[in-house]
Every structure is written in structure tokens, then in C-alpha cells.
CSV table of C-alpha atoms in Angstrom, one decimal:
chain,number,residue,atom,x,y,z
A,1,MET,CA,0.0,0.0,0.0
A,2,ALA,CA,1.1,3.4,-0.7
A,3,PRO,CA,2.0,5.3,2.4
A,4,HIS,CA,-0.5,7.8,3.6
A,5,ARG,CA,0.6,11.4,3.6
A,6,LYS,CA,-0.9,14.4,5.1
A,7,PRO,CA,-1.5,17.4,2.8
A,8,ARG,CA,1.1,20.2,3.4
A,9,PRO,CA,-0.5,23.4,4.8
A,10,ALA,CA,0.1,26.4,2.6
A,11,GLY,CA,3.1,28.6,3.5
A,12,THR,CA,5.0,26.0,5.5
A,13,ARG,CA,8.7,24.9,5.0
A,14,MET,CA,9.8,21.7,3.3
A,15,ALA,CA,13.4,20.6,3.3
A,16,GLY,CA,14.5,24.1,4.2
A,17,ILE,CA,13.0,25.8,1.2
A,18,ARG,CA,10.4,28.6,1.5
A,19,THR,CA,7.3,28.7,-0.7
A,20,PRO,CA,7.8,30.5,-4.0
A,21,GLY,CA,6.1,33.7,-2.9
A,22,LEU,CA,8.2,34.1,0.3
A,23,ALA,CA,11.4,33.0,-1.4
A,24,THR,CA,11.0,35.6,-4.1
A,25,ALA,CA,10.4,38.3,-1.5
A,26,ALA,CA,13.5,37.2,0.4
A,27,LEU,CA,15.7,37.2,-2.6
A,28,THR,CA,14.5,40.6,-3.6
A,29,SER,CA,15.3,41.9,-0.1
A,30,VAL,CA,18.7,40.4,-0.2
A,31,ALA,CA,19.4,42.0,-3.6
A,32,LEU,CA,18.3,45.4,-2.4
A,33,LEU,CA,20.4,45.1,0.7
A,34,SER,CA,23.4,44.1,-1.4
A,35,GLN,CA,22.9,47.0,-3.7
A,36,THR,CA,22.5,49.5,-0.8
A,37,ALA,CA,25.7,48.2,0.8
A,38,ASN,CA,27.7,48.5,-2.4
A,39,ALA,CA,26.2,51.7,-3.8
A,40,ALA,CA,27.7,55.2,-3.3
A,41,PRO,CA,26.2,57.4,-0.6
A,42,PRO,CA,22.9,59.0,-1.8
A,43,ALA,CA,23.1,62.4,-3.3
A,44,ASP,CA,21.1,63.7,-0.4
A,45,ASP,CA,24.2,63.3,1.9
A,46,LYS,CA,25.9,66.1,-0.1
A,47,PRO,CA,25.0,69.6,1.3
A,48,SER,CA,22.9,71.7,-1.0
A,49,LEU,CA,24.4,74.8,-2.5
A,50,GLU,CA,22.4,77.0,-0.2
A,51,GLU,CA,23.7,75.0,2.8
A,52,VAL,CA,27.3,75.5,1.5
A,53,GLU,CA,26.7,79.2,1.1
A,54,LYS,CA,25.3,79.6,4.6
A,55,LYS,CA,28.1,77.6,6.1
A,56,VAL,CA,30.7,79.6,4.2
A,57,ASP,CA,29.1,82.9,5.3
A,58,ASP,CA,28.9,81.7,8.9
A,59,LEU,CA,32.6,80.8,8.8
A,60,TYR,CA,33.5,84.2,7.4
A,61,ARG,CA,31.5,85.9,10.1
A,62,GLN,CA,33.2,83.7,12.8
A,63,ALA,CA,36.6,84.4,11.3
A,64,GLU,CA,35.8,88.2,11.4
A,65,SER,CA,34.7,87.9,15.0
A,66,ALA,CA,37.9,86.0,15.8
A,67,THR,CA,39.8,88.7,13.9
A,68,GLU,CA,38.5,91.4,16.2
A,69,LYS,CA,39.5,89.3,19.2
A,70,TYR,CA,42.9,88.9,17.5
A,71,ASN,CA,43.1,92.7,17.0
A,72,ALA,CA,42.2,93.3,20.7
A,73,ALA,CA,44.8,90.8,21.9
A,74,LYS,CA,47.5,92.2,19.5
A,75,GLU,CA,46.8,95.7,20.8
A,76,LYS,CA,47.0,94.6,24.4
A,77,THR,CA,50.1,92.6,23.7
A,78,THR,CA,51.8,95.6,22.1
A,79,LYS,CA,50.9,97.9,25.0
A,80,GLN,CA,51.9,95.3,27.6
A,81,ARG,CA,55.2,94.7,25.9
A,82,THR,CA,56.0,98.4,26.0
A,83,ARG,CA,54.9,98.5,29.6
A,84,VAL,CA,57.2,95.6,30.5
A,85,GLY,CA,60.1,97.3,28.8
A,86,THR,CA,59.5,100.5,30.6
A,87,LEU,CA,59.2,98.7,34.0
A,88,LEU,CA,62.4,96.7,33.4
A,89,ASP,CA,64.2,100.0,32.6
A,90,GLU,CA,62.9,101.5,35.8
A,91,VAL,CA,63.9,98.4,37.8
A,92,ALA,CA,67.4,98.7,36.4
A,93,GLN,CA,67.6,102.3,37.4
A,94,ARG,CA,66.2,101.6,40.9
A,95,THR,CA,68.6,98.8,41.4
A,96,GLN,CA,71.5,101.0,40.5
A,97,LYS,CA,70.3,103.6,43.0
A,98,LEU,CA,69.8,100.9,45.6
A,99,ASN,CA,73.4,99.7,45.0
A,100,ASP,CA,74.7,103.2,45.3
A,101,ALA,CA,72.8,103.7,48.6
A,102,ARG,CA,74.2,100.3,49.9
A,103,GLU,CA,77.7,101.3,49.0
A,104,ARG,CA,77.3,104.5,50.9
A,105,LEU,CA,76.1,102.7,54.0
A,106,GLY,CA,79.0,100.3,53.6
A,107,SER,CA,81.5,103.2,53.5
A,108,PHE,CA,80.1,104.4,56.8
A,109,ALA,CA,80.5,100.9,58.4
A,110,ALA,CA,84.1,100.5,57.0
A,111,ALA,CA,85.0,104.0,58.3
A,112,GLN,CA,83.6,103.0,61.7
A,113,TYR,CA,85.6,99.8,61.7
A,114,ARG,CA,88.9,101.6,60.8
A,115,THR,CA,88.5,104.0,63.6
A,116,GLY,CA,88.1,101.1,66.0
A,117,ALA,CA,84.7,102.3,67.3
A,118,SER,CA,83.0,99.8,69.4
A,119,ALA,CA,79.6,99.8,67.8
A,120,PRO,CA,79.0,96.3,66.3
A,121,ASP,CA,75.2,96.8,66.4
A,122,THR,CA,75.5,100.0,64.5
A,123,THR,CA,77.7,98.3,61.8
A,124,THR,CA,75.2,95.5,61.5
A,125,PHE,CA,72.5,98.1,61.2
A,126,LEU,CA,74.3,99.9,58.3
A,127,LEU,CA,75.1,96.7,56.4
A,128,ALA,CA,71.8,94.8,56.9
A,129,ASP,CA,69.7,93.9,53.9
A,130,SER,CA,66.7,95.5,55.6
A,131,PRO,CA,67.9,98.4,57.8
A,132,GLN,CA,64.3,99.4,58.2
A,133,ASP,CA,63.9,96.4,60.5
A,134,TYR,CA,66.1,98.3,63.0
A,135,PHE,CA,64.6,101.6,62.3
A,136,ASP,CA,62.5,101.7,65.5
A,137,GLN,CA,65.5,100.9,67.7
A,138,THR,CA,66.1,104.4,69.1
A,139,GLN,CA,69.3,103.4,70.8
A,140,LEU,CA,70.9,102.5,67.5
A,141,MET,CA,69.6,105.4,65.7
A,142,SER,CA,71.0,107.7,68.3
A,143,ARG,CA,74.5,106.6,67.5
A,144,LEU,CA,74.2,107.7,63.9
A,145,THR,CA,75.1,111.1,62.6
A,146,ASP,CA,72.5,113.1,60.6
A,147,HIS,CA,74.5,112.3,57.5
A,148,GLN,CA,74.3,108.6,58.2
A,149,LYS,CA,70.6,108.8,59.0
A,150,ASP,CA,70.0,110.5,55.6
A,151,ALA,CA,71.9,107.6,54.0
A,152,VAL,CA,69.7,105.1,55.8
A,153,ASP,CA,66.5,106.9,54.8
A,154,ALA,CA,67.7,107.0,51.2
A,155,TYR,CA,68.5,103.3,51.2
A,156,VAL,CA,65.2,102.3,52.8
A,157,THR,CA,63.3,104.4,50.2
A,158,GLU,CA,65.2,103.0,47.3
A,159,GLN,CA,64.8,99.4,48.5
A,160,ALA,CA,61.0,99.8,48.9
A,161,ALA,CA,60.7,101.4,45.4
A,162,THR,CA,62.8,98.8,43.8
A,163,THR,CA,60.8,96.0,45.4
A,164,THR,CA,57.6,97.6,44.1
A,165,LYS,CA,58.9,98.0,40.6
A,166,ARG,CA,60.1,94.4,40.5
A,167,GLN,CA,56.6,93.2,41.5
A,168,GLU,CA,55.0,95.4,38.9
A,169,ALA,CA,57.4,94.1,36.2
A,170,SER,CA,56.7,90.5,37.3
A,171,GLN,CA,52.9,91.0,37.1
A,172,SER,CA,53.2,92.7,33.7
A,173,LEU,CA,55.3,89.8,32.4
A,174,GLU,CA,52.6,87.4,33.5
A,175,THR,CA,49.9,89.6,31.8
A,176,LEU,CA,52.1,89.8,28.7
A,177,THR,CA,52.3,86.0,28.6
A,178,GLU,CA,48.5,85.7,28.9
A,179,SER,CA,48.0,88.3,26.1
A,180,GLN,CA,50.4,86.4,23.9
A,181,SER,CA,48.6,83.2,24.5
A,182,ALA,CA,45.2,84.8,23.7
A,183,LEU,CA,46.8,86.3,20.5
A,184,LYS,CA,48.1,82.9,19.4
A,185,THR,CA,44.6,81.3,20.1
A,186,ALA,CA,42.8,84.0,18.1
A,187,LYS,CA,45.2,83.7,15.2
A,188,ALA,CA,44.8,80.0,15.1
A,189,THR,CA,41.0,80.3,15.2
A,190,VAL,CA,41.0,82.8,12.3
A,191,GLN,CA,43.2,80.6,10.2
A,192,HIS,CA,41.1,77.5,10.9
A,193,LYS,CA,37.8,79.2,10.0
A,194,LEU,CA,39.2,80.6,6.7
A,195,ALA,CA,40.8,77.2,5.8
A,196,THR,CA,37.5,75.4,6.3
A,197,ALA,CA,35.6,78.0,4.2
A,198,ARG,CA,38.2,77.7,1.4
A,199,GLU,CA,37.9,73.9,1.5
A,200,LEU,CA,34.1,74.0,1.2
A,201,LEU,CA,34.4,76.4,-1.8
A,202,SER,CA,37.0,74.3,-3.5
A,203,LYS,CA,34.7,71.3,-3.6
A,204,LEU,CA,32.1,73.2,-5.7
A,205,THR,CA,31.8,72.5,-9.3
A,206,ALA,CA,32.1,75.2,-12.0
A,207,GLU,CA,28.3,75.0,-12.4
A,208,GLU,CA,27.7,75.4,-8.6
A,209,LYS,CA,30.1,78.3,-8.4
A,210,ALA,CA,28.2,80.0,-11.2
A,211,ARG,CA,24.9,79.4,-9.4
A,212,LEU,CA,26.4,80.7,-6.1
A,213,ALA,CA,27.5,83.9,-8.0
A,214,ALA,CA,24.0,84.3,-9.3
A,215,ILE,CA,22.6,83.9,-5.8
A,216,GLU,CA,25.0,86.6,-4.5
A,217,LYS,CA,24.0,88.9,-7.3
A,218,GLU,CA,20.4,88.6,-6.5
A,219,LYS,CA,21.1,89.3,-2.8
A,220,ARG,CA,23.0,92.4,-3.8
A,221,ALA,CA,20.1,93.5,-6.0
A,222,ALA,CA,17.7,93.1,-3.1
A,223,ALA,CA,20.0,95.0,-0.8
A,224,ASP,CA,20.3,97.8,-3.3
A,225,ARG,CA,16.5,98.1,-3.6
A,226,LYS,CA,16.3,98.4,0.2
A,227,ALA,CA,19.0,101.1,0.1
A,228,GLU,CA,17.0,103.0,-2.5
A,229,GLU,CA,13.9,102.7,-0.3
A,230,LEU,CA,15.8,104.2,2.6
A,231,ALA,CA,17.1,107.1,0.4
A,232,ARG,CA,13.5,107.8,-0.7
A,233,GLN,CA,12.3,107.9,2.9
A,234,GLN,CA,15.1,110.3,3.9
A,235,ALA,CA,14.4,112.5,1.0
A,236,ALA,CA,10.7,112.7,1.8
A,237,ALA,CA,11.5,113.4,5.4
A,238,ALA,CA,13.9,116.2,4.4
A,239,GLN,CA,11.3,117.7,2.1
A,240,GLN,CA,8.7,117.7,4.8
A,241,THR,CA,11.1,119.3,7.2
A,242,ALA,CA,11.9,122.0,4.7
A,243,GLN,CA,8.2,122.8,4.1
A,244,GLN,CA,7.5,123.0,7.8
A,245,ASP,CA,10.6,125.2,8.4
A,246,PRO,CA,11.7,127.0,5.2
A,247,ALA,CA,14.6,128.6,7.1
A,248,SER,CA,16.2,125.2,7.6
A,249,GLY,CA,16.7,124.8,3.8
A,250,THR,CA,17.2,121.5,2.0
A,251,GLY,CA,20.6,121.1,3.5
A,252,SER,CA,19.1,119.4,6.5
A,253,THR,CA,18.8,116.0,4.8
A,254,SER,CA,20.1,113.0,6.6
A,255,GLY,CA,22.4,112.1,3.7
A,256,ALA,CA,19.8,111.0,1.2
A,257,THR,CA,20.6,113.5,-1.5
A,258,GLY,CA,24.0,114.4,-2.9
A,259,ALA,CA,25.8,112.3,-0.2
A,260,THR,CA,27.7,110.3,-2.7
A,261,GLY,CA,29.5,113.2,-4.3
A,262,SER,CA,33.2,113.8,-4.3
A,263,THR,CA,33.4,114.9,-0.7
A,264,GLY,CA,30.2,113.6,0.9
A,265,SER,CA,30.0,116.7,3.0
A,266,THR,CA,26.3,117.4,2.4
A,267,GLY,CA,23.5,116.0,4.5
A,268,SER,CA,24.1,117.4,8.0
A,269,THR,CA,21.2,117.3,10.4
A,270,GLY,CA,20.3,120.5,12.1
A,271,SER,CA,18.5,118.7,15.0
A,272,THR,CA,21.8,117.4,16.5
A,273,GLY,CA,24.7,119.5,17.7
A,274,SER,CA,27.3,117.1,16.4
A,275,ALA,CA,25.8,117.1,13.0
A,276,GLY,CA,26.7,120.6,12.0
A,277,SER,CA,29.3,122.0,9.6
A,278,SER,CA,32.2,120.7,11.7
A,279,TYR,CA,31.0,117.1,11.5
A,280,SER,CA,30.2,117.5,7.8
A,281,THR,CA,33.7,118.8,7.1
A,282,LYS,CA,35.3,115.9,9.0
A,283,ALA,CA,33.0,113.4,7.4
A,284,GLY,CA,33.9,114.8,4.0
A,285,LYS,CA,37.6,114.1,4.6
A,286,ALA,CA,36.8,110.6,5.9
A,287,LEU,CA,34.7,109.8,2.8
A,288,ALA,CA,37.3,111.2,0.4
A,289,PHE,CA,40.0,108.9,2.0
A,290,ALA,CA,37.6,105.9,2.0
A,291,ARG,CA,36.9,106.2,-1.7
A,292,ALA,CA,40.6,106.3,-2.4
A,293,GLN,CA,40.9,102.9,-0.7
A,294,ILE,CA,38.4,101.1,-2.9
A,295,GLY,CA,39.8,98.1,-4.5
A,296,LYS,CA,42.4,97.3,-1.8
A,297,PRO,CA,42.2,93.8,-0.4
A,298,TYR,CA,40.7,92.6,2.8
A,299,VAL,CA,43.4,91.1,5.0
A,300,TRP,CA,42.6,90.2,8.6
A,301,GLY,CA,44.5,92.2,11.2
A,302,ALA,CA,45.5,94.8,8.6
A,303,THR,CA,45.3,98.6,9.2
A,304,GLY,CA,46.6,99.9,5.8
A,305,PRO,CA,47.8,101.4,3.8
A,306,GLY,CA,47.9,98.5,1.4
A,307,SER,CA,45.2,96.3,2.9
A,308,TYR,CA,42.6,96.4,5.7
A,309,ASP,CA,40.2,94.5,7.8
A,310,CYS,CA,36.9,96.1,8.6
A,311,SER,CA,37.8,98.0,11.8
A,312,GLY,CA,41.3,98.7,10.5
A,313,PHE,CA,39.6,100.4,7.6
A,314,THR,CA,37.2,102.6,9.6
A,315,GLN,CA,40.0,103.5,12.0
A,316,ALA,CA,42.2,104.7,9.1
A,317,VAL,CA,39.4,106.5,7.5
A,318,TRP,CA,38.6,108.6,10.5
A,319,LYS,CA,42.2,109.1,11.3
A,320,ALA,CA,42.5,110.9,7.9
A,321,ALA,CA,39.9,113.3,9.2
A,322,GLY,CA,41.8,113.9,12.4
A,323,VAL,CA,39.7,111.7,14.6
A,324,THR,CA,41.3,108.8,16.6
A,325,LEU,CA,39.1,105.7,16.9
A,326,PRO,CA,40.0,102.5,18.9
A,327,ARG,CA,41.2,99.5,17.1
A,328,THR,CA,38.4,97.0,17.4
A,329,THR,CA,34.7,97.1,16.5
A,330,TYR,CA,33.9,96.3,20.2
A,331,ASP,CA,35.5,99.6,21.2
A,332,GLN,CA,34.6,101.7,18.1
A,333,VAL,CA,30.9,101.1,18.8
A,334,ASN,CA,31.3,103.1,22.0
A,335,ALA,CA,33.4,105.8,20.5
A,336,GLY,CA,30.7,108.3,19.6
A,337,THR,CA,27.0,109.0,19.7
A,338,THR,CA,24.5,106.4,18.8
A,339,VAL,CA,21.9,107.6,16.2
A,340,SER,CA,18.8,106.0,14.7
A,341,LEU,CA,18.9,104.4,11.2
A,342,SER,CA,16.4,107.0,10.0
A,343,ASN,CA,18.9,109.8,11.0
A,344,ILE,CA,22.0,108.2,9.6
A,345,GLN,CA,24.2,110.5,7.5
A,346,PRO,CA,27.5,110.3,5.6
A,347,GLY,CA,30.5,109.5,7.9
A,348,ASP,CA,28.5,107.5,10.4
A,349,LEU,CA,29.7,104.0,11.3
A,350,VAL,CA,27.3,101.1,10.8
A,351,PHE,CA,27.9,98.1,13.0
A,352,PHE,CA,26.6,94.6,12.2
A,353,TYR,CA,25.5,91.5,14.0
A,354,ASP,CA,24.8,90.8,17.7
A,355,ASP,CA,28.5,90.3,18.4
A,356,ILE,CA,29.4,93.6,16.7
A,357,SER,CA,31.9,91.8,14.5
A,358,HIS,CA,31.7,94.1,11.4
A,359,VAL,CA,31.6,97.8,10.6
A,360,GLY,CA,31.3,100.0,7.5
A,361,LEU,CA,31.4,103.7,6.7
A,362,TYR,CA,28.1,105.2,5.6
A,363,ILE,CA,28.3,107.3,2.5
A,364,GLY,CA,24.7,108.2,1.9
A,365,ASN,CA,21.8,106.8,-0.2
A,366,GLY,CA,21.7,103.6,1.9
A,367,MET,CA,25.2,102.7,0.8
A,368,MET,CA,28.5,102.3,2.7
A,369,ILE,CA,32.2,101.6,2.0
A,370,HIS,CA,33.7,98.7,3.9
A,371,ALA,CA,36.3,95.9,3.9
A,372,PRO,CA,33.8,93.0,3.6
A,373,LYS,CA,35.6,89.7,4.2
A,374,PRO,CA,38.6,87.5,3.2
A,375,GLY,CA,39.0,87.2,-0.5
A,376,ALA,CA,37.1,90.4,-1.2
A,377,TYR,CA,38.2,94.0,-1.7
A,378,VAL,CA,37.2,97.4,-0.2
A,379,ARG,CA,34.0,98.3,-2.0
A,380,GLU,CA,30.8,100.2,-2.0
A,381,GLU,CA,27.8,98.2,-0.9
A,382,SER,CA,24.3,98.5,0.5
A,383,ILE,CA,24.1,98.6,4.3
A,384,PHE,CA,21.4,96.0,3.9
A,385,TYR,CA,23.9,93.6,2.2
A,386,ASP,CA,23.0,90.9,4.8
A,387,GLY,CA,19.5,92.0,5.6
A,388,GLU,CA,18.2,94.8,7.8
A,389,SER,CA,18.2,92.6,10.8
A,390,ALA,CA,21.9,92.3,10.6
A,391,ILE,CA,22.4,96.0,11.4
A,392,HIS,CA,23.3,96.3,15.1
A,393,SER,CA,23.6,100.1,15.5
A,394,VAL,CA,24.7,103.4,13.9
A,395,VAL,CA,27.4,105.6,15.6
A,396,ARG,CA,28.5,109.1,14.9
A,397,PRO,CA,32.1,109.2,15.8
A,398,ALA,CA,32.8,113.0,15.9
């Protein structure tokens, strides 16, 4: 008899082989997994052009912020190095005076010894490292002549002054070391940020670079439109002021009209004392100098005349007008009177970002001259080049 067999339920194994439907699905899954493992990373892993642009812009901003820290550390290091040198000179001079005073005391002790005077305590007093320790001993002091007492006073004074100068020099050397360390750190940070930005840009294809240039062009066009809008608003405000007060004349504009002329001296505001003819004259000199720098390269840490960073540029510009500004953006923002954006006029300094890491010189009509970033040159540009929200404050420096 033929053996009896039970029918196989659908979907069960037999001799280690799946049913056709499950086997096909399994093979498909294995194939897909194999393809995924061997395939190149998906294109989505590569950052978009917009992401690269934002990353590069952020790196440039971080580099500029680090540059201002570098500038501050460099300035502090320079001042501290000068201070240390002065103190060391003073220590040397004080030490010489101290030695002279000690020799004078020694001559008194030697003379006392030669005469055979029996006053060992007095001799010890005269030759001690710290005669002031004996100063309150009236019995010893009574044995000294007035001339000897004067010598002791001179020695004690010089010893105290020398000790003080040595302590100051030691503290200044410690501060100098700290400043040099901060300078080194800031420099390394700038170099790292710039190197990372260059690396990102170097990986772009020619097509991507062209697209990036187009994006930048559109951003500049939008910023220029915003600048034109500001100029129109200022012109309208000036016209209204002139109608209300004809005696004020049209010269009371806030820099909207005629501010981009050869001197930029027009556009003073009669409502503020610092905005009179004196300021306009200085601003005119500053603007004339600024225009002469257009085309010079941005170099971090540079103050001219061949290249500039942003604060080095504004410092040099106002120096040409006879006004001394601090070295860094952090200090320049406090070196004048803060004014509103609506009252901005040629010569004012425009500061950007929450960390106040960038500054430009306003020239009128919503435009400024500034040293933008590494790889760029001193140029005219809308103050809205990175959006209105990027503007931190406006300062009138003189």
C-alpha cells in the first residue's frame, strides 16, 4: 500500500525551502540590501548649494569675530610689551640707585671699623639687607650722625621702590604671557575658519560656483533696492522738514541727497549739535579717504595702507579726518553718539550682528564703503547687504 501522507499546509517549510512567494520576496530583499551596501552614498548626503553658502558665510563671520579678538589681543600685547620694557628699565635704574645707597652705607661701616669704634650693632644696622627692621630701635639710631641717618633713609626708600617695581614688572610679564597666549589662540581660530571655508568652496563644481555667484548677485540687488527705499524715505522726510521750516533749507537731509558726491559733505542734520558743519567737514575728509581705498584687499588684522580688515579700515578713514578711533569694533561702537537708522548720515559708522563683528562707513543713499571679508576688496555696498536685521547700530564718531 502506498503510504498515507498528510497534505502540506500552505506557506510551511519543506526541506529548508520557502514557498515560492516568500522565497521571491526574500531574494528581492537580499538583492536590495546588497545594492545598498555597495552603492555610493545617496546624493542627499551632499550639502545643498544653499547650505554651503550659509556655512561659508557663517565661517567668514566667525573668522571676522575672531579677527576682532585677535586685534584686541594684539593691541593689548603691544601695549603690555611696551609697559614691561619701561618697567624693566625702571627696575634697572632703581637697582643702581639701591646699590649706590648700599655702598654709601658700607662706606660708613668701613670707616667705623677703621676708627676702632666699638659699635658692632651700628655696623650690623648699616650693612643689613633691611635696615628698616632696625629703624625703631632708638638706641641704635642715636649713635648715627645726621649724614648717616639720611643715607639710611635713602637706602630704605630705594629698597622699597625697587621691590615695588620688581613686583610690577613680574605681574606685567605674566599679563604679557597671557596676552600672547590669547593672541596665538585668536590667530589659530581665524586661520582654521578661513581654511574650512576655502575647503568648502574648493569642492564646488564650476556650475555650482556659477549658481552661487547668481545667488550673490540677487542678494546684492535686493539689498540695493532696500537702500534706495531708505534714500527715498530720507528725501521725503527732508522735504517735509523744509516745508515746515523753510529757514532750515534743503541742506538738512540725513544724507539721502548728494551724499555720494566727491566729498560727501552734504547732508548734515540741524537737529543734532554734532551734525553741524564741523562734522560734515570731517565726514567729507573721511569719505574722500575711504573712496581712495576702494579696490584694496581685505586682510585680517591689517590697518593699511595696502590692505585692511573692517575695523582697521574705519580707524584709518577717520584718522585721515583727524579723529582717533579705537582699534576694534567692540570699542569703536562706543566711540561716539548712537543715532537711529532714520537719522543716519555720511560719515557715520554702521555696525553689524549681535557680536558687533563688522563695521562699515556710511556714504549716503543707503550705501557704505567697507572691507567685507577675506577674498574680497574694499568696496561700496548697501548697508542691507546681509538684511536689515543684521544691522546692530549706527554711531556718529565725531
